[in-house]
GROMACS .gro file of C-alpha atoms in nm:
model
  373
    1MET     CA    1   0.011  -0.005   0.014
    2ARG     CA    2   0.307   0.251   0.053
    3VAL     CA    3   0.449   0.164  -0.263
    4THR     CA    4   0.160   0.249  -0.437
    5MET     CA    5   0.076   0.551  -0.222
    6LYS     CA    6   0.449   0.674  -0.287
    7ARG     CA    7   0.392   0.572  -0.702
    8VAL     CA    8   0.078   0.803  -0.682
    9LEU     CA    9   0.253   1.121  -0.532
   10LEU     CA   10   0.548   1.080  -0.747
   11GLY     CA   11   0.293   1.053  -1.064
   12VAL     CA   12   0.156   1.386  -0.961
   13GLY     CA   13   0.449   1.544  -0.902
   14PHE     CA   14   0.600   1.436  -1.233
   15ALA     CA   15   0.261   1.550  -1.387
   16ILE     CA   16   0.242   1.915  -1.221
   17ALA     CA   17   0.602   1.977  -1.262
   18LEU     CA   18   0.528   1.896  -1.646
   19MET     CA   19   0.251   2.162  -1.632
   20VAL     CA   20   0.474   2.429  -1.484
   21SER     CA   21   0.780   2.368  -1.818
   22ALA     CA   22   0.481   2.369  -2.075
   23HIS     CA   23   0.366   2.726  -1.889
   24LEU     CA   24   0.681   2.841  -1.857
   25GLY     CA   25   0.775   2.777  -2.176
   26GLN     CA   26   0.487   2.958  -2.362
   27GLN     CA   27   0.557   3.272  -2.108
   28MET     CA   28   0.923   3.271  -2.219
   29LEU     CA   29   0.793   3.197  -2.620
   30GLN     CA   30   0.549   3.501  -2.536
   31CYS     CA   31   0.823   3.713  -2.377
   32GLN     CA   32   1.067   3.630  -2.704
   33GLN     CA   33   0.781   3.768  -2.957
   34ILE     CA   34   0.728   4.069  -2.749
   35LEU     CA   35   1.114   4.150  -2.696
   36GLY     CA   36   1.210   4.077  -3.040
   37GLN     CA   37   1.203   3.766  -3.293
   38GLY     CA   38   1.576   3.637  -3.460
   39SER     CA   39   1.908   3.686  -3.259
   40GLY     CA   40   2.003   3.958  -3.503
   41GLN     CA   41   1.718   4.217  -3.382
   42ARG     CA   42   1.759   4.417  -3.129
   43GLY     CA   43   1.516   4.354  -2.816
   44LEU     CA   44   1.219   4.635  -2.842
   45MET     CA   45   0.940   4.632  -2.586
   46ARG     CA   46   0.605   4.709  -2.805
   47PRO     CA   47   0.416   4.912  -2.641
   48GLU     CA   48   0.246   5.061  -2.981
   49ASN     CA   49   0.059   4.745  -2.936
   50GLU     CA   50  -0.078   4.794  -2.596
   51GLU     CA   51  -0.415   4.919  -2.569
   52LEU     CA   52  -0.528   5.200  -2.319
   53VAL     CA   53  -0.843   5.050  -2.124
   54MET     CA   54  -1.109   5.353  -1.950
   55LEU     CA   55  -1.414   5.323  -1.788
   56ASP     CA   56  -1.693   5.603  -1.781
   57ALA     CA   57  -1.916   5.697  -1.525
   58ASN     CA   58  -2.183   5.379  -1.620
   59ARG     CA   59  -1.869   5.129  -1.568
   60VAL     CA   60  -1.839   5.047  -1.943
   61GLU     CA   61  -1.530   4.992  -2.087
   62TYR     CA   62  -1.349   5.176  -2.391
   63ARG     CA   63  -1.050   5.037  -2.569
   64TYR     CA   64  -0.803   5.241  -2.754
   65SER     CA   65  -0.526   5.184  -2.983
   66LYS     CA   66  -0.270   5.337  -3.215
   67GLU     CA   67  -0.510   5.116  -3.473
   68MET     CA   68  -0.803   5.350  -3.387
   69PRO     CA   69  -0.998   5.616  -3.585
   70LEU     CA   70  -0.894   5.917  -3.430
   71ILE     CA   71  -0.974   6.288  -3.563
   72PHE     CA   72  -0.722   6.541  -3.540
   73ILE     CA   73  -0.901   6.910  -3.606
   74GLY     CA   74  -0.678   7.179  -3.690
   75GLY     CA   75  -0.582   7.473  -3.874
   76VAL     CA   76  -0.425   7.854  -3.852
   77PRO     CA   77  -0.535   7.946  -3.528
   78ARG     CA   78  -0.890   8.154  -3.550
   79SER     CA   79  -1.039   7.920  -3.868
   80GLY     CA   80  -1.316   7.800  -3.641
   81THR     CA   81  -1.110   7.451  -3.492
   82THR     CA   82  -1.281   7.559  -3.181
   83LEU     CA   83  -1.654   7.542  -3.315
   84MET     CA   84  -1.569   7.274  -3.527
   85ARG     CA   85  -1.482   7.064  -3.221
   86ALA     CA   86  -1.771   7.174  -3.006
   87MET     CA   87  -1.976   7.105  -3.308
   88LEU     CA   88  -1.856   6.740  -3.328
   89ASP     CA   89  -1.833   6.711  -2.892
   90ALA     CA   90  -2.207   6.760  -2.907
   91HIS     CA   91  -2.226   6.394  -3.068
   92PRO     CA   92  -2.332   6.154  -2.861
   93GLU     CA   93  -2.041   5.905  -2.948
   94VAL     CA   94  -1.751   6.200  -2.961
   95ARG     CA   95  -1.479   6.332  -2.749
   96CYS     CA   96  -1.279   6.596  -2.885
   97GLY     CA   97  -1.236   6.809  -2.552
   98GLU     CA   98  -1.007   7.140  -2.508
   99GLU     CA   99  -0.703   7.230  -2.644
  100THR     CA  100  -0.374   6.964  -2.525
  101ARG     CA  101  -0.126   7.256  -2.613
  102ILE     CA  102   0.100   6.991  -2.569
  103ILE     CA  103   0.073   6.685  -2.844
  104PRO     CA  104   0.211   7.010  -3.109
  105ARG     CA  105   0.483   7.127  -2.917
  106VAL     CA  106   0.597   6.753  -2.881
  107LEU     CA  107   0.573   6.688  -3.222
  108ALA     CA  108   0.764   7.018  -3.333
  109MET     CA  109   1.051   6.876  -3.150
  110ARG     CA  110   1.031   6.537  -3.307
  111GLN     CA  111   1.017   6.728  -3.629
  112ALA     CA  112   1.330   6.919  -3.513
  113TRP     CA  113   1.562   6.582  -3.438
  114SER     CA  114   1.482   6.452  -3.760
  115LYS     CA  115   1.602   6.732  -3.982
  116SER     CA  116   1.906   6.775  -3.760
  117GLY     CA  117   2.168   6.515  -3.905
  118ARG     CA  118   2.391   6.603  -3.593
  119GLU     CA  119   2.080   6.559  -3.357
  120LYS     CA  120   1.972   6.205  -3.519
  121MET     CA  121   2.302   6.083  -3.549
  122ARG     CA  122   2.349   6.108  -3.177
  123LEU     CA  123   2.027   5.979  -3.089
  124ASP     CA  124   2.073   5.707  -3.355
  125GLU     CA  125   2.447   5.629  -3.198
  126ALA     CA  126   2.261   5.609  -2.843
  127GLY     CA  127   2.004   5.368  -2.962
  128VAL     CA  128   1.691   5.613  -2.990
  129THR     CA  129   1.640   5.506  -3.310
  130ASP     CA  130   1.340   5.632  -3.536
  131GLN     CA  131   1.109   5.371  -3.429
  132VAL     CA  132   1.225   5.392  -3.068
  133LEU     CA  133   1.057   5.769  -3.094
  134ASP     CA  134   0.747   5.659  -3.336
  135ALA     CA  135   0.694   5.396  -3.054
  136ALA     CA  136   0.753   5.652  -2.777
  137MET     CA  137   0.506   5.926  -2.973
  138GLN     CA  138   0.209   5.672  -3.027
  139ALA     CA  139   0.209   5.591  -2.699
  140PHE     CA  140   0.207   5.975  -2.527
  141ILE     CA  141  -0.003   6.108  -2.763
  142LEU     CA  142  -0.265   5.855  -2.732
  143GLU     CA  143  -0.241   5.883  -2.346
  144VAL     CA  144  -0.287   6.216  -2.357
  145ILE     CA  145  -0.630   6.270  -2.626
  146ALA     CA  146  -0.768   5.946  -2.408
  147LYS     CA  147  -0.699   6.048  -2.086
  148HIS     CA  148  -0.753   6.417  -2.103
  149GLY     CA  149  -1.163   6.415  -2.057
  150GLU     CA  150  -1.426   6.137  -2.063
  151PRO     CA  151  -1.407   5.833  -2.274
  152ALA     CA  152  -1.646   5.812  -2.586
  153ARG     CA  153  -1.668   5.554  -2.830
  154TYR     CA  154  -1.488   5.836  -3.054
  155LEU     CA  155  -1.210   6.065  -2.968
  156CYS     CA  156  -1.084   6.353  -3.137
  157ASN     CA  157  -0.806   6.603  -3.086
  158LYS     CA  158  -0.798   6.981  -3.144
  159ASP     CA  159  -0.496   7.159  -3.141
  160PRO     CA  160  -0.448   7.376  -3.470
  161PHE     CA  161  -0.098   7.337  -3.562
  162THR     CA  162  -0.094   6.970  -3.481
  163LEU     CA  163  -0.203   6.959  -3.862
  164LYS     CA  164   0.141   7.081  -3.955
  165SER     CA  165   0.273   6.751  -3.842
  166SER     CA  166  -0.077   6.537  -4.042
  167VAL     CA  167   0.169   6.301  -4.287
  168TYR     CA  168   0.358   6.215  -3.983
  169LEU     CA  169   0.038   6.150  -3.754
  170ALA     CA  170  -0.068   5.940  -4.037
  171ARG     CA  171   0.190   5.719  -4.066
  172LEU     CA  172   0.168   5.680  -3.666
  173PHE     CA  173  -0.234   5.631  -3.679
  174PRO     CA  174  -0.306   5.439  -3.953
  175ASN     CA  175  -0.696   5.469  -3.944
  176SER     CA  176  -0.688   5.846  -3.816
  177LYS     CA  177  -0.895   6.109  -4.003
  178PHE     CA  178  -0.831   6.492  -4.020
  179LEU     CA  179  -1.073   6.752  -4.065
  180LEU     CA  180  -0.836   7.094  -4.189
  181MET     CA  181  -1.015   7.404  -4.070
  182VAL     CA  182  -0.987   7.658  -4.339
  183ARG     CA  183  -1.063   8.063  -4.317
  184ASP     CA  184  -1.053   8.356  -4.575
  185GLY     CA  185  -0.683   8.380  -4.432
  186ARG     CA  186  -0.800   8.815  -4.355
  187ALA     CA  187  -1.095   8.732  -4.149
  188SER     CA  188  -0.869   8.454  -3.939
  189VAL     CA  189  -0.588   8.798  -3.904
  190HIS     CA  190  -0.886   9.019  -3.808
  191SER     CA  191  -0.910   8.810  -3.565
  192MET     CA  192  -0.620   8.706  -3.412
  193ILE     CA  193  -0.542   9.123  -3.380
  194THR     CA  194  -0.790   9.250  -3.278
  195ARG     CA  195  -0.884   8.977  -3.013
  196LYS     CA  196  -0.487   9.002  -2.956
  197VAL     CA  197  -0.429   8.615  -2.955
  198THR     CA  198  -0.054   8.548  -2.917
  199ILE     CA  199   0.065   8.292  -3.152
  200ALA     CA  200   0.466   8.272  -3.185
  201GLY     CA  201   0.625   8.433  -3.490
  202PHE     CA  202   0.298   8.665  -3.597
  203ASP     CA  203   0.333   9.058  -3.532
  204LEU     CA  204  -0.006   9.134  -3.390
  205SER     CA  205   0.082   9.505  -3.445
  206SER     CA  206   0.097   9.410  -3.830
  207TYR     CA  207  -0.198   9.280  -4.081
  208ARG     CA  208   0.109   9.263  -4.359
  209ASP     CA  209   0.280   9.017  -4.138
  210CYS     CA  210   0.000   8.824  -4.034
  211LEU     CA  211  -0.115   8.735  -4.345
  212THR     CA  212   0.239   8.661  -4.443
  213LYS     CA  213   0.244   8.436  -4.154
  214TRP     CA  214  -0.055   8.291  -4.217
  215ASN     CA  215   0.014   8.202  -4.566
  216LYS     CA  216   0.295   8.002  -4.495
  217ALA     CA  217   0.106   7.825  -4.223
  218ILE     CA  218  -0.170   7.713  -4.429
  219GLU     CA  219   0.074   7.643  -4.764
  220VAL     CA  220   0.244   7.416  -4.541
  221MET     CA  221  -0.104   7.204  -4.354
  222TYR     CA  222  -0.321   7.222  -4.663
  223ASN     CA  223  -0.009   7.043  -4.872
  224GLN     CA  224   0.004   6.776  -4.654
  225CYS     CA  225  -0.397   6.699  -4.645
  226LEU     CA  226  -0.345   6.682  -4.989
  227GLU     CA  227  -0.051   6.459  -4.970
  228ILE     CA  228  -0.271   6.216  -4.768
  229GLY     CA  229  -0.539   6.224  -4.992
  230ARG     CA  230  -0.928   6.268  -5.003
  231ALA     CA  231  -0.978   5.948  -4.798
  232ARG     CA  232  -0.822   6.069  -4.487
  233CYS     CA  233  -0.816   6.457  -4.461
  234LEU     CA  234  -1.090   6.664  -4.499
  235PRO     CA  235  -1.040   7.039  -4.573
  236ILE     CA  236  -1.373   7.237  -4.395
  237TYR     CA  237  -1.437   7.635  -4.467
  238TYR     CA  238  -1.610   7.783  -4.199
  239GLU     CA  239  -1.766   7.996  -4.409
  240GLN     CA  240  -1.980   7.679  -4.534
  241LEU     CA  241  -1.986   7.546  -4.228
  242VAL     CA  242  -2.143   7.809  -4.065
  243LEU     CA  243  -2.377   7.924  -4.380
  244HIS     CA  244  -2.503   7.581  -4.427
  245PRO     CA  245  -2.410   7.380  -4.123
  246GLN     CA  246  -2.642   7.087  -4.185
  247LYS     CA  247  -2.503   6.994  -4.527
  248SER     CA  248  -2.172   7.055  -4.390
  249MET     CA  249  -2.216   6.822  -4.067
  250ARG     CA  250  -2.375   6.588  -4.275
  251ASP     CA  251  -2.054   6.591  -4.535
  252ILE     CA  252  -1.832   6.568  -4.207
  253MET     CA  253  -2.029   6.263  -4.071
  254GLU     CA  254  -2.052   6.053  -4.355
  255PHE     CA  255  -1.647   6.120  -4.439
  256LEU     CA  256  -1.570   6.051  -4.042
  257ASP     CA  257  -1.794   5.742  -4.055
  258ILE     CA  258  -1.977   5.838  -3.817
  259ALA     CA  259  -2.379   5.808  -3.766
  260TRP     CA  260  -2.560   6.098  -3.761
  261SER     CA  261  -2.704   6.307  -3.472
  262ASP     CA  262  -2.918   6.643  -3.450
  263ALA     CA  263  -2.736   6.720  -3.176
  264VAL     CA  264  -2.377   6.859  -3.367
  265LEU     CA  265  -2.673   7.149  -3.525
  266HIS     CA  266  -2.751   7.244  -3.163
  267HIS     CA  267  -2.425   7.203  -2.984
  268GLU     CA  268  -2.483   7.555  -2.736
  269GLU     CA  269  -2.731   7.334  -2.577
  270LEU     CA  270  -2.495   7.034  -2.404
  271ILE     CA  271  -2.231   7.305  -2.345
  272GLY     CA  272  -2.137   7.192  -1.941
  273LYS     CA  273  -2.355   6.890  -1.932
  274PRO     CA  274  -2.265   6.548  -1.904
  275GLY     CA  275  -2.169   6.393  -2.232
  276GLY     CA  276  -2.202   6.654  -2.349
  277VAL     CA  277  -1.951   7.024  -2.487
  278SER     CA  278  -1.661   7.075  -2.226
  279LEU     CA  279  -1.536   7.431  -2.329
  280SER     CA  280  -1.238   7.579  -2.172
  281LYS     CA  281  -1.239   7.932  -1.962
  282ILE     CA  282  -0.901   8.065  -2.067
  283GLU     CA  283  -0.937   7.973  -2.435
  284ARG     CA  284  -1.014   8.231  -2.661
  285SER     CA  285  -1.260   8.081  -2.873
  286THR     CA  286  -1.500   7.984  -2.582
  287ASP     CA  287  -1.698   8.304  -2.556
  288GLN     CA  288  -1.795   8.276  -2.900
  289VAL     CA  289  -1.895   7.888  -2.920
  290ILE     CA  290  -2.135   7.949  -2.627
  291LYS     CA  291  -2.339   8.117  -2.887
  292PRO     CA  292  -2.561   7.875  -3.143
  293VAL     CA  293  -2.377   7.868  -3.508
  294ASN     CA  294  -2.438   8.234  -3.654
  295THR     CA  295  -2.277   8.472  -3.920
  296GLU     CA  296  -2.166   8.764  -3.677
  297ALA     CA  297  -1.799   8.723  -3.746
  298LEU     CA  298  -1.786   8.644  -4.125
  299THR     CA  299  -1.707   9.018  -4.238
  300ARG     CA  300  -1.598   9.155  -3.959
  301TRP     CA  301  -1.238   9.202  -4.134
  302LEU     CA  302  -1.422   9.452  -4.347
  303GLY     CA  303  -1.269   9.816  -4.335
  304HIS     CA  304  -0.988   9.727  -4.105
  305ILE     CA  305  -0.724   9.617  -4.320
  306PRO     CA  306  -0.490   9.940  -4.423
  307GLY     CA  307  -0.502  10.002  -4.808
  308ASP     CA  308  -0.152   9.944  -4.874
  309VAL     CA  309  -0.233   9.586  -4.729
  310LEU     CA  310  -0.547   9.548  -4.943
  311GLN     CA  311  -0.359   9.637  -5.264
  312ASP     CA  312  -0.104   9.390  -5.231
  313MET     CA  313  -0.329   9.128  -5.095
  314ALA     CA  314  -0.282   8.856  -5.376
  315HIS     CA  315   0.111   8.893  -5.327
  316ILE     CA  316   0.098   8.898  -4.937
  317ALA     CA  317  -0.107   8.544  -4.953
  318PRO     CA  318  -0.141   8.383  -5.249
  319MET     CA  319  -0.302   8.077  -5.066
  320LEU     CA  320  -0.611   8.296  -5.091
  321ALA     CA  321  -0.646   8.275  -5.474
  322ARG     CA  322  -0.540   7.908  -5.449
  323LEU     CA  323  -0.809   7.846  -5.182
  324GLY     CA  324  -1.095   7.977  -5.365
  325TYR     CA  325  -1.127   8.325  -5.249
  326ASP     CA  326  -1.113   8.676  -5.395
  327PRO     CA  327  -0.843   8.842  -5.273
  328TYR     CA  328  -0.946   9.177  -5.397
  329ALA     CA  329  -1.312   9.100  -5.312
  330ASN     CA  330  -1.441   9.348  -5.005
  331PRO     CA  331  -1.680   9.238  -4.916
  332PRO     CA  332  -1.662   8.905  -4.984
  333SER     CA  333  -1.966   8.672  -5.121
  334TYR     CA  334  -1.940   8.347  -4.929
  335GLY     CA  335  -2.280   8.273  -4.974
  336GLN     CA  336  -2.594   8.296  -4.838
  337PRO     CA  337  -2.693   8.138  -4.538
  338ASP     CA  338  -2.988   7.920  -4.446
  339PRO     CA  339  -3.280   7.981  -4.259
  340LEU     CA  340  -3.191   7.824  -3.979
  341VAL     CA  341  -2.841   8.042  -3.902
  342ILE     CA  342  -3.091   8.390  -4.014
  343ASN     CA  343  -3.254   8.308  -3.717
  344ASN     CA  344  -2.954   8.221  -3.470
  345THR     CA  345  -2.782   8.540  -3.592
  346HIS     CA  346  -3.089   8.764  -3.501
  347ARG     CA  347  -3.113   8.572  -3.133
  348VAL     CA  348  -2.749   8.581  -3.137
  349LEU     CA  349  -2.795   8.990  -3.211
  350LYS     CA  350  -3.049   9.035  -2.936
  351GLY     CA  351  -2.848   8.801  -2.660
  352ASP     CA  352  -3.115   8.584  -2.675
  353PHE     CA  353  -2.873   8.282  -2.543
  354LYS     CA  354  -2.764   8.188  -2.246
  355THR     CA  355  -2.423   8.186  -2.070
  356PRO     CA  356  -2.366   7.799  -1.930
  357ALA     CA  357  -2.340   7.840  -1.519
  358ASN     CA  358  -1.976   7.690  -1.517
  359LEU     CA  359  -1.876   7.990  -1.746
  360LYS     CA  360  -2.021   8.267  -1.576
  361GLY     CA  361  -1.798   8.589  -1.506
  362GLN     CA  362  -1.475   8.430  -1.651
  363PHE     CA  363  -1.449   8.564  -1.983
  364GLN     CA  364  -1.310   8.971  -1.908
  365GLY     CA  365  -1.058   8.772  -1.689
  366THR     CA  366  -0.928   8.602  -2.001
  367GLN     CA  367  -0.920   8.899  -2.262
  368ASN     CA  368  -0.539   8.956  -2.151
  369THR     CA  369  -0.456   8.585  -2.127
  370THR     CA  370  -0.203   8.523  -2.383
  371ALA     CA  371  -0.233   8.172  -2.556
  372PHE     CA  372   0.075   8.028  -2.701
  373HIS     CA  373   0.024   7.777  -3.002
   0.00000   0.00000   0.00000
């Protein structure tokens, strides 16, 4: 009996040892796959293959990865990027949120490293290769976008100058899409000057200088949009978005492959509400996007640009003509607004709109706040 029991215990022990060995072997194989296959490759961690997992207030789980269909909204500041993201934010399945401010800065640093031959050589020598940097950029950007607001099925980022890196972002996030906000440069520049929106490199005392810088910035973004292709980058004309919001938004939602919701036409009703539109108390456009879509700001620039600048407009800002604007039209013909927009504009002119409770008393304090992009 003793011999039989001893044999049974030995057999069980042997079976357990085999199971443990098999499990450890499987774990080692998985580690080898993660760290790099083949003896000729340097072992690399693969954070770009990981998923971020977040839970909303109802404990619903959301998983985010570099393969997800991220949405990037950008353009020259004062071109309607905040309005665009607020209208998308009103959709029950989309969350954009406020500007992160950090993403365009990190992208600019990455671009600078690539352009500097000496710096790139030093990084490569240290093992900080393009592959390492790109994996880190993917993880960082996704982390910021996912965690700076509430989780949602679709996430978007709105940092105006981010679209100066559209081609690079399109490679990092292969299923991402881009919305490039385009606005008459004369209106954009007048807005940044009169609202004192400080942008690095723009001389706010000079319409000529700002229009020159506007032309350079929009040219870079527009060319990258064309390079990515129509299937992934859609230029959105601010004037048409304001004049014809329903048609514009239907085109946008179809481009993004997101189901239609009437809520995108009434973003102002969802500001500050759970699952609605979150606005920053210090962003310069906040006091404008609390209003329904209206034509109030379309032609404010008329009569304010110096005559010599108007005379040289085609030379100063050739992108105006390339984008379809008449550089000598004063006033320009943007089109006629929809009935909804006419009604909204009458309401705005009468002050018939509510400032969200969480934003009351904030705007006066933000007028002298410097914004850097």
